PDB file of C-alpha atoms in Angstrom:
ATOM      1  CA  MET A   1     145.130 144.265   8.893  1.00  0.00           C
ATOM      2  CA  LEU A   2     144.120 145.420  11.750  1.00  0.00           C
ATOM      3  CA  PHE A   3     147.201 147.893  11.509  1.00  0.00           C
ATOM      4  CA  ALA A   4     145.627 149.637   8.114  1.00  0.00           C
ATOM      5  CA  VAL A   5     141.745 149.401   9.556  1.00  0.00           C
ATOM      6  CA  ASP A   6     142.596 152.635  11.501  1.00  0.00           C
ATOM      7  CA  ALA A   7     143.591 154.844   8.450  1.00  0.00           C
ATOM      8  CA  LEU A   8     140.616 153.343   6.555  1.00  0.00           C
ATOM      9  CA  LEU A   9     137.789 154.435   9.228  1.00  0.00           C
ATOM     10  CA  VAL A  10     136.750 157.823   9.293  1.00  0.00           C
ATOM     11  CA  GLY A  11     134.227 160.085  11.716  1.00  0.00           C
ATOM     12  CA  GLU A  12     132.223 157.940  13.595  1.00  0.00           C
ATOM     13  CA  ALA A  13     133.692 154.810  12.924  1.00  0.00           C
ATOM     14  CA  GLN A  14     137.075 155.972  13.724  1.00  0.00           C
ATOM     15  CA  VAL A  15     135.742 157.070  17.251  1.00  0.00           C
ATOM     16  CA  TRP A  16     134.287 153.398  17.727  1.00  0.00           C
ATOM     17  CA  TYR A  17     137.382 151.656  16.409  1.00  0.00           C
ATOM     18  CA  GLU A  18     139.649 153.263  18.671  1.00  0.00           C
ATOM     19  CA  SER A  19     137.421 152.852  21.838  1.00  0.00           C
ATOM     20  CA  VAL A  20     137.210 149.219  21.144  1.00  0.00           C
ATOM     21  CA  GLU A  21     140.367 148.571  19.977  1.00  0.00           C
ATOM     22  CA  HIS A  22     141.931 146.674  22.761  1.00  0.00           C
ATOM     23  CA  LYS A  23     139.825 144.478  22.633  1.00  0.00           C
ATOM     24  CA  LEU A  24     140.131 143.053  19.271  1.00  0.00           C
ATOM     25  CA  HIS A  25     142.431 139.999  18.362  1.00  0.00           C
ATOM     26  CA  SER A  26     141.725 138.719  14.747  1.00  0.00           C
ATOM     27  CA  TRP A  27     139.977 140.102  11.946  1.00  0.00           C
ATOM     28  CA  GLN A  28     137.232 137.787  12.548  1.00  0.00           C
ATOM     29  CA  ASP A  29     136.719 139.985  15.902  1.00  0.00           C
ATOM     30  CA  PHE A  30     136.908 143.296  13.979  1.00  0.00           C
ATOM     31  CA  GLU A  31     134.075 142.061  11.425  1.00  0.00           C
ATOM     32  CA  ARG A  32     131.103 140.883  14.004  1.00  0.00           C
ATOM     33  CA  ARG A  33     131.708 143.740  16.323  1.00  0.00           C
ATOM     34  CA  PHE A  34     131.633 145.869  13.354  1.00  0.00           C
ATOM     35  CA  ARG A  35     128.920 144.505  11.161  1.00  0.00           C
ATOM     36  CA  ARG A  36     126.692 144.498  14.956  1.00  0.00           C
ATOM     37  CA  SER A  37     127.419 148.137  15.233  1.00  0.00           C
ATOM     38  CA  PHE A  38     127.059 149.847  11.673  1.00  0.00           C
ATOM     39  CA  ALA A  39     125.832 147.070   9.370  1.00  0.00           C
ATOM     40  CA  ASN A  40     122.338 146.950  10.778  1.00  0.00           C
ATOM     41  CA  GLN A  41     120.964 150.469  10.816  1.00  0.00           C
ATOM     42  CA  ALA A  42     118.035 149.574   9.264  1.00  0.00           C
ATOM     43  CA  THR A  43     114.694 149.091  10.872  1.00  0.00           C
ATOM     44  CA  PRO A  44     113.280 145.727  11.403  1.00  0.00           C
ATOM     45  CA  GLU A  45     109.987 146.407   9.297  1.00  0.00           C
ATOM     46  CA  GLU A  46     112.627 147.427   6.402  1.00  0.00           C
ATOM     47  CA  LEU A  47     114.597 144.512   6.645  1.00  0.00           C
ATOM     48  CA  LEU A  48     111.541 142.519   7.018  1.00  0.00           C
ATOM     49  CA  THR A  49     109.799 143.453   3.514  1.00  0.00           C
ATOM     50  CA  GLU A  50     113.297 143.007   2.401  1.00  0.00           C
ATOM     51  CA  LEU A  51     113.435 139.473   3.571  1.00  0.00           C
ATOM     52  CA  ARG A  52     109.534 139.004   1.775  1.00  0.00           C
ATOM     53  CA  ARG A  53     111.123 140.526  -1.378  1.00  0.00           C
ATOM     54  CA  ARG A  54     113.369 138.241  -1.702  1.00  0.00           C
ATOM     55  CA  THR A  55     112.449 135.709  -4.315  1.00  0.00           C
ATOM     56  CA  GLN A  56     114.128 132.729  -5.937  1.00  0.00           C
ATOM     57  CA  GLY A  57     115.221 133.626  -9.362  1.00  0.00           C
ATOM     58  CA  LYS A  58     114.521 132.141 -13.045  1.00  0.00           C
ATOM     59  CA  GLY A  59     117.319 129.126 -13.204  1.00  0.00           C
ATOM     60  CA  GLU A  60     118.748 129.880  -9.847  1.00  0.00           C
ATOM     61  CA  ASP A  61     119.050 126.662  -8.140  1.00  0.00           C
ATOM     62  CA  ILE A  62     117.850 125.749  -4.478  1.00  0.00           C
ATOM     63  CA  ASN A  63     120.783 125.864  -2.596  1.00  0.00           C
ATOM     64  CA  THR A  64     121.729 129.251  -3.994  1.00  0.00           C
ATOM     65  CA  TYR A  65     118.239 130.976  -3.201  1.00  0.00           C
ATOM     66  CA  LEU A  66     119.026 129.820   0.789  1.00  0.00           C
ATOM     67  CA  THR A  67     122.147 130.412   0.898  1.00  0.00           C
ATOM     68  CA  ASN A  68     121.041 134.423   0.731  1.00  0.00           C
ATOM     69  CA  PHE A  69     117.591 134.021   2.314  1.00  0.00           C
ATOM     70  CA  ARG A  70     119.777 132.560   5.830  1.00  0.00           C
ATOM     71  CA  TYR A  71     121.985 135.881   5.333  1.00  0.00           C
ATOM     72  CA  LEU A  72     119.182 138.395   5.199  1.00  0.00           C
ATOM     73  CA  CYS A  73     117.575 136.393   8.258  1.00  0.00           C
ATOM     74  CA  SER A  74     120.914 137.156  10.439  1.00  0.00           C
ATOM     75  CA  ARG A  75     120.811 141.272   9.859  1.00  0.00           C
ATOM     76  CA  PHE A  76     118.155 141.008  12.132  1.00  0.00           C
ATOM     77  CA  ARG A  77     119.122 142.455  15.597  1.00  0.00           C
ATOM     78  CA  GLU A  78     116.564 140.283  17.168  1.00  0.00           C
ATOM     79  CA  PRO A  79     116.465 137.135  14.933  1.00  0.00           C
ATOM     80  CA  LEU A  80     112.789 135.828  13.805  1.00  0.00           C
ATOM     81  CA  PRO A  81     111.259 133.179  15.281  1.00  0.00           C
ATOM     82  CA  TYR A  82     112.528 129.784  13.254  1.00  0.00           C
ATOM     83  CA  GLU A  83     109.026 129.153  11.962  1.00  0.00           C
ATOM     84  CA  ASN A  84     108.505 132.357  10.186  1.00  0.00           C
ATOM     85  CA  GLN A  85     111.604 132.210   8.703  1.00  0.00           C
ATOM     86  CA  VAL A  86     110.987 128.445   7.285  1.00  0.00           C
ATOM     87  CA  ALA A  87     107.825 129.420   6.076  1.00  0.00           C
ATOM     88  CA  ILE A  88     108.829 132.875   4.230  1.00  0.00           C
ATOM     89  CA  ALA A  89     111.520 130.940   2.191  1.00  0.00           C
ATOM     90  CA  PHE A  90     108.875 128.254   1.287  1.00  0.00           C
ATOM     91  CA  ARG A  91     106.992 131.104  -0.310  1.00  0.00           C
ATOM     92  CA  GLY A  92     109.602 132.741  -2.235  1.00  0.00           C
ATOM     93  CA  ILE A  93     110.276 129.392  -4.351  1.00  0.00           C
ATOM     94  CA  ARG A  94     109.666 129.415  -7.718  1.00  0.00           C
ATOM     95  CA  PRO A  95     105.846 128.018  -8.674  1.00  0.00           C
ATOM     96  CA  GLU A  96     107.377 124.266 -10.030  1.00  0.00           C
ATOM     97  CA  TYR A  97     109.119 123.797  -6.819  1.00  0.00           C
ATOM     98  CA  ARG A  98     106.377 124.842  -4.355  1.00  0.00           C
ATOM     99  CA  ASN A  99     103.860 122.640  -6.756  1.00  0.00           C
ATOM    100  CA  PHE A 100     106.415 119.289  -6.537  1.00  0.00           C
ATOM    101  CA  ILE A 101     106.329 119.519  -2.600  1.00  0.00           C
ATOM    102  CA  ALA A 102     103.047 120.939  -1.243  1.00  0.00           C
ATOM    103  CA  HIS A 103     102.281 117.660  -0.505  1.00  0.00           C
ATOM    104  CA  ARG A 104     104.786 117.511   2.255  1.00  0.00           C
ATOM    105  CA  GLU A 105     105.290 118.922   5.383  1.00  0.00           C
ATOM    106  CA  ILE A 106     108.722 121.341   5.185  1.00  0.00           C
ATOM    107  CA  SER A 107     109.608 122.270   8.659  1.00  0.00           C
ATOM    108  CA  SER A 108     112.923 123.299   8.169  1.00  0.00           C
ATOM    109  CA  PHE A 109     115.556 124.667   5.986  1.00  0.00           C
ATOM    110  CA  LYS A 110     117.455 120.866   5.718  1.00  0.00           C
ATOM    111  CA  GLU A 111     113.918 119.361   4.505  1.00  0.00           C
ATOM    112  CA  LEU A 112     113.269 122.148   1.850  1.00  0.00           C
ATOM    113  CA  GLU A 113     116.878 122.464   0.386  1.00  0.00           C
ATOM    114  CA  LYS A 114     116.105 118.350   0.245  1.00  0.00           C
ATOM    115  CA  ALA A 115     113.270 118.470  -1.381  1.00  0.00           C
ATOM    116  CA  GLY A 116     114.190 121.803  -4.303  1.00  0.00           C
ATOM    117  CA  LYS A 117     117.535 119.348  -5.109  1.00  0.00           C
ATOM    118  CA  GLU A 118     115.077 116.360  -6.005  1.00  0.00           C
ATOM    119  CA  TYR A 119     112.900 118.552  -8.422  1.00  0.00           C
ATOM    120  CA  GLU A 120     116.366 119.792  -9.797  1.00  0.00           C
ATOM    121  CA  LYS A 121     117.263 115.870 -10.004  1.00  0.00           C
ATOM    122  CA  LEU A 122     114.092 115.369 -11.722  1.00  0.00           C
ATOM    123  CA  CYS A 123     114.514 118.020 -14.024  1.00  0.00           C
ATOM    124  CA  ARG A 124     118.077 117.585 -15.642  1.00  0.00           C
ATOM    125  CA  MET A 125     116.199 113.268 -15.822  1.00  0.00           C
ATOM    126  CA  ASN A 126     113.194 115.168 -18.227  1.00  0.00           C
ATOM    127  CA  ALA A 127     116.239 117.250 -19.698  1.00  0.00           C
ATOM    128  CA  TYR A 128     117.250 113.695 -21.629  1.00  0.00           C
ATOM    129  CA  TRP A 129     114.415 113.334 -23.015  1.00  0.00           C
ATOM    130  CA  HIS A 130     113.860 113.500 -26.750  1.00  0.00           C
ATOM    131  CA  GLU A 131     110.812 113.168 -29.401  1.00  0.00           C
ATOM    132  CA  PRO A 132     111.079 109.318 -31.033  1.00  0.00           C
ATOM    133  CA  VAL A 133     112.956 108.648 -34.572  1.00  0.00           C
ATOM    134  CA  THR A 134     111.596 108.327 -37.612  1.00  0.00           C
ATOM    135  CA  HIS A 135     111.839 104.004 -39.156  1.00  0.00           C
ATOM    136  CA  ALA A 136     113.592 106.314 -41.867  1.00  0.00           C
ATOM    137  CA  ASN A 137     117.386 107.049 -39.876  1.00  0.00           C
ATOM    138  CA  GLN A 138     117.034 103.612 -37.842  1.00  0.00           C
ATOM    139  CA  LEU A 139     118.949 100.003 -38.751  1.00  0.00           C
ATOM    140  CA  HIS A 140     115.490  97.982 -37.964  1.00  0.00           C
ATOM    141  CA  PRO A 141     112.273 100.259 -39.282  1.00  0.00           C
ATOM    142  CA  ARG A 142     109.832  97.676 -38.227  1.00  0.00           C
ATOM    143  CA  ALA A 143     111.043  98.498 -34.487  1.00  0.00           C
ATOM    144  CA  ALA A 144     110.559 102.217 -34.890  1.00  0.00           C
ATOM    145  CA  TYR A 145     107.730 104.607 -34.183  1.00  0.00           C
ATOM    146  CA  LYS A 146     104.918 105.141 -36.278  1.00  0.00           C
ATOM    147  CA  PRO A 147     103.228 108.169 -36.423  1.00  0.00           C
ATOM    148  CA  VAL A 148      99.331 107.666 -34.770  1.00  0.00           C
ATOM    149  CA  GLN A 149      97.101 109.066 -37.472  1.00  0.00           C
ATOM    150  CA  ALA A 150      94.270 111.220 -36.787  1.00  0.00           C
ATOM    151  CA  ARG A 151      91.023 109.652 -36.836  1.00  0.00           C
ATOM    152  CA  GLN A 152      88.226 111.489 -39.012  1.00  0.00           C
ATOM    153  CA  CYS A 153      85.193 111.823 -36.607  1.00  0.00           C
ATOM    154  CA  ALA A 154      82.039 112.483 -37.691  1.00  0.00           C
ATOM    155  CA  ALA A 155      80.479 116.287 -36.657  1.00  0.00           C
ATOM    156  CA  VAL A 156      78.519 116.169 -34.165  1.00  0.00           C
ATOM    157  CA  GLU A 157      76.134 118.908 -33.514  1.00  0.00           C
ATOM    158  CA  VAL A 158      76.495 120.204 -29.908  1.00  0.00           C
ATOM    159  CA  SER A 159      73.916 121.860 -27.720  1.00  0.00           C
ATOM    160  CA  SER A 160      74.343 124.236 -25.126  1.00  0.00           C
ATOM    161  CA  PRO A 161      73.059 123.073 -21.791  1.00  0.00           C
ATOM    162  CA  LYS A 162      70.243 125.312 -21.871  1.00  0.00           C
ATOM    163  CA  ALA A 163      68.694 123.857 -25.495  1.00  0.00           C
ATOM    164  CA  GLU A 164      69.464 120.627 -23.841  1.00  0.00           C
ATOM    165  CA  GLY A 165      67.695 121.761 -20.463  1.00  0.00           C
ATOM    166  CA  SER A 166      64.496 122.617 -23.024  1.00  0.00           C
ATOM    167  CA  SER A 167      64.598 119.433 -25.331  1.00  0.00           C
ATOM    168  CA  ASN A 168      64.953 117.473 -22.307  1.00  0.00           C
ATOM    169  CA  LYS A 169      61.464 119.005 -20.640  1.00  0.00           C
ATOM    170  CA  LYS A 170      59.630 118.979 -23.973  1.00  0.00           C
ATOM    171  CA  SER A 171      60.464 115.319 -24.463  1.00  0.00           C
ATOM    172  CA  LYS A 172      59.256 114.980 -20.657  1.00  0.00           C
ATOM    173  CA  LYS A 173      55.784 116.350 -21.068  1.00  0.00           C
ATOM    174  CA  ARG A 174      55.289 113.950 -24.472  1.00  0.00           C
ATOM    175  CA  LYS A 175      56.166 111.537 -22.593  1.00  0.00           C
ATOM    176  CA  GLY A 176      53.487 112.505 -19.968  1.00  0.00           C
ATOM    177  CA  SER A 177      50.894 113.642 -22.697  1.00  0.00           C
ATOM    178  CA  ARG A 178      50.820 110.222 -24.313  1.00  0.00           C
ATOM    179  CA  ARG A 179      50.291 108.213 -21.009  1.00  0.00           C
ATOM    180  CA  LYS A 180      47.131 110.535 -19.881  1.00  0.00           C
ATOM    181  CA  ARG A 181      45.844 110.346 -23.682  1.00  0.00           C
ATOM    182  CA  ASN A 182      46.522 106.549 -23.213  1.00  0.00           C
ATOM    183  CA  LEU A 183      44.881 106.049 -19.750  1.00  0.00           C
ATOM    184  CA  HIS A 184      41.997 107.996 -20.750  1.00  0.00           C
ATOM    185  CA  HIS A 185      41.578 106.049 -24.030  1.00  0.00           C
ATOM    186  CA  ARG A 186      41.749 102.725 -21.405  1.00  0.00           C
ATOM    187  CA  ARG A 187      39.088 104.222 -19.776  1.00  0.00           C
ATOM    188  CA  GLU A 188      36.563 104.664 -22.583  1.00  0.00           C
ATOM    189  CA  LEU A 189      37.158 101.175 -23.812  1.00  0.00           C
ATOM    190  CA  HIS A 190      36.413 100.022 -20.450  1.00  0.00           C
ATOM    191  CA  ARG A 191      33.084 102.343 -20.621  1.00  0.00           C
ATOM    192  CA  LYS A 192      32.499 101.127 -24.032  1.00  0.00           C
ATOM    193  CA  LYS A 193      32.662  97.470 -22.984  1.00  0.00           C
ATOM    194  CA  TRP A 194      30.968  97.713 -19.421  1.00  0.00           C
ATOM    195  CA  ARG A 195      27.698  99.582 -21.334  1.00  0.00           C
ATOM    196  CA  ARG A 196      27.678  96.979 -24.368  1.00  0.00           C
ATOM    197  CA  SER A 197      27.403  93.871 -21.337  1.00  0.00           C
ATOM    198  CA  LYS A 198      24.597  95.704 -19.032  1.00  0.00           C
ATOM    199  CA  LYS A 199      22.554  96.477 -22.559  1.00  0.00           C
ATOM    200  CA  HIS A 200      22.846  92.739 -23.632  1.00  0.00           C
ATOM    201  CA  LYS A 201      22.128  91.706 -20.034  1.00  0.00           C
ATOM    202  CA  ARG A 202      18.681  93.385 -20.389  1.00  0.00           C
ATOM    203  CA  LEU A 203      17.848  92.306 -23.529  1.00  0.00           C
ATOM    204  CA  ASN A 204      18.946  88.445 -22.646  1.00  0.00           C
ATOM    205  CA  PRO A 205      17.994  88.531 -19.343  1.00  0.00           C
ATOM    206  CA  THR A 206      18.538  85.088 -17.568  1.00  0.00           C
ATOM    207  CA  ASP A 207      15.689  82.608 -16.209  1.00  0.00           C
ATOM    208  CA  THR A 208      17.140  83.782 -12.541  1.00  0.00           C
ATOM    209  CA  GLU A 209      17.009  87.445 -13.496  1.00  0.00           C
ATOM    210  CA  ARG A 210      13.650  86.831 -15.152  1.00  0.00           C
ATOM    211  CA  ASP A 211      11.971  85.069 -11.802  1.00  0.00           C
ATOM    212  CA  ALA A 212      13.846  87.973  -9.623  1.00  0.00           C
ATOM    213  CA  ARG A 213      11.685  90.533 -11.785  1.00  0.00           C
ATOM    214  CA  ASN A 214       8.570  88.644 -11.918  1.00  0.00           C
ATOM    215  CA  GLY A 215       8.967  88.090  -7.674  1.00  0.00           C
ATOM    216  CA  LYS A 216       9.131  84.767  -7.222  1.00  0.00           C
ATOM    217  CA  ASN A 217      12.506  82.751  -5.210  1.00  0.00           C
ATOM    218  CA  SER A 218      15.738  82.748  -7.008  1.00  0.00           C
ATOM    219  CA  ASN A 219      18.637  80.897  -5.933  1.00  0.00           C
ATOM    220  CA  LEU A 220      21.090  83.794  -6.420  1.00  0.00           C
ATOM    221  CA  GLN A 221      23.315  84.783  -3.347  1.00  0.00           C
ATOM    222  CA  PRO A 222      22.174  88.126  -2.607  1.00  0.00           C
ATOM    223  CA  SER A 223      25.959  89.856  -2.827  1.00  0.00           C
ATOM    224  CA  GLY A 224      25.534  88.231  -6.413  1.00  0.00           C
ATOM    225  CA  GLY A 225      27.606  85.043  -5.875  1.00  0.00           C
ATOM    226  CA  ALA A 226      27.727  81.984  -7.672  1.00  0.00           C
ATOM    227  CA  ILE A 227      23.970  80.146  -7.566  1.00  0.00           C
ATOM    228  CA  ARG A 228      23.151  77.740  -4.780  1.00  0.00           C
ATOM    229  CA  LYS A 229      20.865  75.041  -4.529  1.00  0.00           C
ATOM    230  CA  GLU A 230      19.099  75.765  -1.534  1.00  0.00           C
ATOM    231  CA  LEU A 231      18.778  78.854   1.269  1.00  0.00           C
ATOM    232  CA  ARG A 232      21.002  78.820   4.261  1.00  0.00           C
ATOM    233  CA  CYS A 233      20.720  80.881   7.394  1.00  0.00           C
ATOM    234  CA  THR A 234      24.337  81.660   7.832  1.00  0.00           C
ATOM    235  CA  ASN A 235      23.376  82.598  11.828  1.00  0.00           C
ATOM    236  CA  CYS A 236      20.823  80.106  12.809  1.00  0.00           C
ATOM    237  CA  LYS A 237      22.020  77.356  10.260  1.00  0.00           C
ATOM    238  CA  GLN A 238      18.378  76.602   8.861  1.00  0.00           C
ATOM    239  CA  GLN A 239      17.060  76.745   5.853  1.00  0.00           C
ATOM    240  CA  GLY A 240      14.912  79.024   4.034  1.00  0.00           C
ATOM    241  CA  HIS A 241      15.522  82.269   5.093  1.00  0.00           C
ATOM    242  CA  TRP A 242      18.668  84.552   3.983  1.00  0.00           C
ATOM    243  CA  THR A 243      20.824  85.845   7.197  1.00  0.00           C
ATOM    244  CA  THR A 244      19.009  89.675   6.873  1.00  0.00           C
ATOM    245  CA  ASN A 245      15.593  88.003   7.717  1.00  0.00           C
ATOM    246  CA  CYS A 246      16.889  85.521  10.634  1.00  0.00           C
ATOM    247  CA  PRO A 247      14.455  86.076  13.688  1.00  0.00           C
ATOM    248  CA  THR A 248      17.517  85.186  16.216  1.00  0.00           C
ATOM    249  CA  ILE A 249      20.117  87.550  14.979  1.00  0.00           C
ATOM    250  CA  GLU A 250      20.639  89.700  17.610  1.00  0.00           C
ATOM    251  CA  CYS A 251      21.787  93.911  17.352  1.00  0.00           C
ATOM    252  CA  PHE A 252      24.793  94.792  18.493  1.00  0.00           C
ATOM    253  CA  LYS A 253      24.214  98.136  19.624  1.00  0.00           C
ATOM    254  CA  CYS A 254      20.950  97.344  22.004  1.00  0.00           C
ATOM    255  CA  HIS A 255      21.313  93.868  21.951  1.00  0.00           C
ATOM    256  CA  LYS A 256      17.773  93.071  20.859  1.00  0.00           C
ATOM    257  CA  LYS A 257      16.622  90.105  18.641  1.00  0.00           C
ATOM    258  CA  GLY A 258      14.571  90.480  15.117  1.00  0.00           C
ATOM    259  CA  HIS A 259      17.211  93.440  13.422  1.00  0.00           C
ATOM    260  CA  THR A 260      20.251  94.145  12.715  1.00  0.00           C
ATOM    261  CA  TRP A 261      22.573  97.080  13.732  1.00  0.00           C
ATOM    262  CA  ARG A 262      22.315  98.670  10.515  1.00  0.00           C
ATOM    263  CA  GLU A 263      18.308  98.357  10.634  1.00  0.00           C
ATOM    264  CA  HIS A 264      18.497  99.903  14.303  1.00  0.00           C
ATOM    265  CA  ALA A 265      21.246 102.862  13.262  1.00  0.00           C
ATOM    266  CA  LEU A 266      18.613 103.555  10.123  1.00  0.00           C
ATOM    267  CA  ASN A 267      15.589 103.614  13.063  1.00  0.00           C
ATOM    268  CA  GLN A 268      17.439 106.175  14.875  1.00  0.00           C
ATOM    269  CA  LYS A 269      18.219 108.542  11.980  1.00  0.00           C
ATOM    270  CA  ILE A 270      14.829 108.808  11.567  1.00  0.00           C
ATOM    271  CA  MET A 271      13.641 109.377  14.355  1.00  0.00           C
ATOM    272  CA  TRP A 272      16.395 111.736  14.874  1.00  0.00           C
ATOM    273  CA  LYS A 273      15.007 113.796  11.805  1.00  0.00           C
ATOM    274  CA  GLU A 274      11.783 113.332  13.055  1.00  0.00           C
ATOM    275  CA  LYS A 275      12.304 115.253  16.058  1.00  0.00           C
ATOM    276  CA  THR A 276      14.083 117.894  14.475  1.00  0.00           C
TER     277      THR A 276
END
């Protein structure tokens, strides 16, 4: 075959063959040297563009696609990094292949080809599936597939999110106004009861209240507590007077006996007003 090559080549190719003829020992040597010298006339940018445009066609299996892709990668004089080749090949496969192997880490053509073949095997298995046969065409109708009848649902009025939001706001406002009205009503009832009880006490006073109005000594506790039988001072523990009237009580501010710290503060306030 090498003897017929000289007659087929013309121009620059014929000159090149005559210069390297003594180095060619087989057809493989000729093919390798010829491709290295004349096949890669395109620029690396053009080859890279063609490589990125090469995608997997419809009905093309993963093995054929990767074989052609590797052939395009071999056309570069300075080969691309292996990681870039795998990334470009992964972007060129069909979307259904990519979705199937998206969760895997692909770092080589071998792993990409293996994952693609798994997807093709799954597609072949899915192709065997068919719709179930009706009970009329089976030997055992009881075990046949019975289609599920669609349930008739009542019509439901669907409201938009804006309408739902406005209705929720209105319901909240109504609840708040109801609570306010109930609280106001309770307060009014409490005030009426308190006024009635006060009016009843004025019209029907007790014996102790009558004595207190007439200036007589009463056995009521000054704070309005329960009735005591005898008066007893909590300061000196003696009977006959209250703690506020105790002669031995001591002021906490001036440490003098005979008055409390409240009376002391009141006297100081009165003196300060007189000076101003």
